[in-house]
Amino acid sequence: MTLDTATFEARALPERAELLPGVWRLPLPLKDSPLGHVNTYLVRADDGYLLVDCGWDTADTLKALEGHLRALDIRFGDVRHLVVTHIHPDHYGLAGRLREITTADLSFHRLERLYIESRYANADELLEEMREWLRLNGTPQAELDQLSRGSTGMLSRVQIAYPDTTLDGGEEIPCGRFAFKVIWTPGHSAGHICLYDARHKVLLSGDHVLPRITPSVGLHVRTTGNPLADFLDSLKLIGRFEAELVLPGHGDPFRGLPERTAALIAHHQQRLDEILALLTPGSDQARTAFDIARSMRWSSRRNWDDLGGFERRMAVTETLAHVELLHSRGTVEKHCGEGIVTYYLPLNDG
Ligand SMILES: [Zn+2]
Ligand SMILES: [Zn+2]
């Protein structure tokens, strides 16, 4: 998640709620995370229940899910389907355990399937690559360890599970009174999906559109393509859906989808402008992504010095997503020499 508006004080877990007949919000705790909770959505199906997203693999998260189900008189065995919007630990980490204790088949996008091994099985290799790449983007030697190892704590919160069905987008998932269309919304994650039911005008938005915080869009060492360009396109796409109710991965259900997607697009335009203002024409004073990130605002209440290693890395990867978008548009020049990548504005000869 972006650090812009996230609040870091501990918040109470939101209440479980039946939002529509047969659709429940089951908030699960994310201990030590600024997000505080992740929403799992439970939908009554003809043959049992569907869960959308499942929290990460910690005892308290599993216990909370069990408590929600017990209160609704549902057994783990009644959960027949699990759809994961993307494989970030807070949405997918518990999937492996749920495969063991439920009867659920697991579905997610085929691009998320691609990342499972590199992210969660061969993490040491990724760490080495990450370290080298952070160095390439200007991270000082003294901070390399802290930044590259920033998220290793997450590995213990993921039990790998492979999908029974990979999705491409465009499928329809029938589920009781609902028929969810799978919408591929790359950006926050390459294979992120949303689920949309046209009849009830309800959208399960995962981390693509959140009510209060800005989803993190970062360019990482193994990112392919242009994630911020993808994200902005996906926001335009999803903003056209007629959703009366949006059920996000974090925070409260909300209305006003087109207004929210427009606000997110405007936020990124501001960030692009902020970066342009930090760069100068000509390569003399070219800046690395790390250097740009250090000069940017990351929260109304916290500056660079207050950020921990994981947050600093997120700041660098988010900066890279923005500056590479500017580069792809021809607005910013890029130079790689002596093992360092830098960015600057083109010289204006007029
Ligand atoms: Zn996410
Ligand atoms: Zn999330």
Coordinates of N, CA and C in Angstrom, one line a residue, residues 24 69 75-76 89 106 110-111 132 137 161 164 172 176 237 245-246 269 274 286 288 305 333:
W24 N -21.4 -11.9 2.8 CA -20.9 -11.4 4.1 C -19.5 -10.8 3.9
L69 N -17.0 -18.0 10.7 CA -17.8 -19.1 10.1 C -18.7 -19.8 11.1
R75 N -19.3 -24.7 8.4 CA -18.1 -25.4 8.7 C -17.1 -25.2 7.6
F76 N -15.8 -25.3 7.9 CA -14.8 -25.2 6.9 C -15.1 -26.1 5.7
P89 N 0.6 -11.6 0.2 CA 0.4 -12.4 1.4 C -1.0 -12.2 2.1
L106 N -9.4 -23.8 -5.9 CA -8.7 -22.5 -5.8 C -8.6 -21.9 -7.2
R110 N -3.7 -16.4 -14.2 CA -2.5 -17.1 -14.6 C -1.3 -16.3 -14.4
L111 N -1.3 -15.0 -14.5 CA -0.1 -14.2 -14.3 C 0.4 -14.3 -12.8
E132 N 20.8 -6.2 -5.7 CA 21.6 -5.7 -6.8 C 20.9 -4.6 -7.6
N137 N 19.7 1.2 -8.7 CA 18.8 2.4 -8.6 C 19.1 3.4 -7.5
A161 N 0.0 -22.3 -2.4 CA -1.0 -23.2 -3.0 C -1.1 -22.9 -4.5
D164 N -6.3 -24.6 -8.9 CA -7.0 -25.7 -9.6 C -7.4 -25.1 -11.0
E172 N -17.2 -16.3 -16.3 CA -18.2 -16.0 -15.4 C -18.3 -17.1 -14.3
G176 N -24.7 -19.1 -6.5 CA -26.0 -18.8 -5.9 C -26.8 -17.8 -6.7
L237 N -11.0 1.5 -17.0 CA -11.8 0.4 -17.3 C -12.9 0.2 -16.2
L245 N -22.4 -0.8 -5.4 CA -21.7 -1.2 -4.1 C -20.3 -1.8 -4.5
V246 N -19.3 -1.2 -3.9 CA -17.9 -1.7 -4.1 C -17.5 -2.4 -2.8
Q269 N -1.4 11.5 -11.2 CA -1.0 12.6 -12.0 C -0.2 13.6 -11.1
E274 N 5.0 15.8 -9.4 CA 5.9 16.1 -8.3 C 7.3 15.6 -8.7
A286 N 21.5 14.5 -13.1 CA 20.6 13.4 -13.2 C 20.4 12.7 -11.8
T288 N 19.0 9.4 -9.2 CA 18.5 8.0 -9.2 C 17.1 8.0 -8.6
D305 N 12.9 10.0 7.0 CA 13.7 9.5 8.1 C 12.8 8.6 9.0
E333 N 14.3 11.5 -19.6 CA 15.4 10.7 -20.1 C 16.0 9.8 -19.1

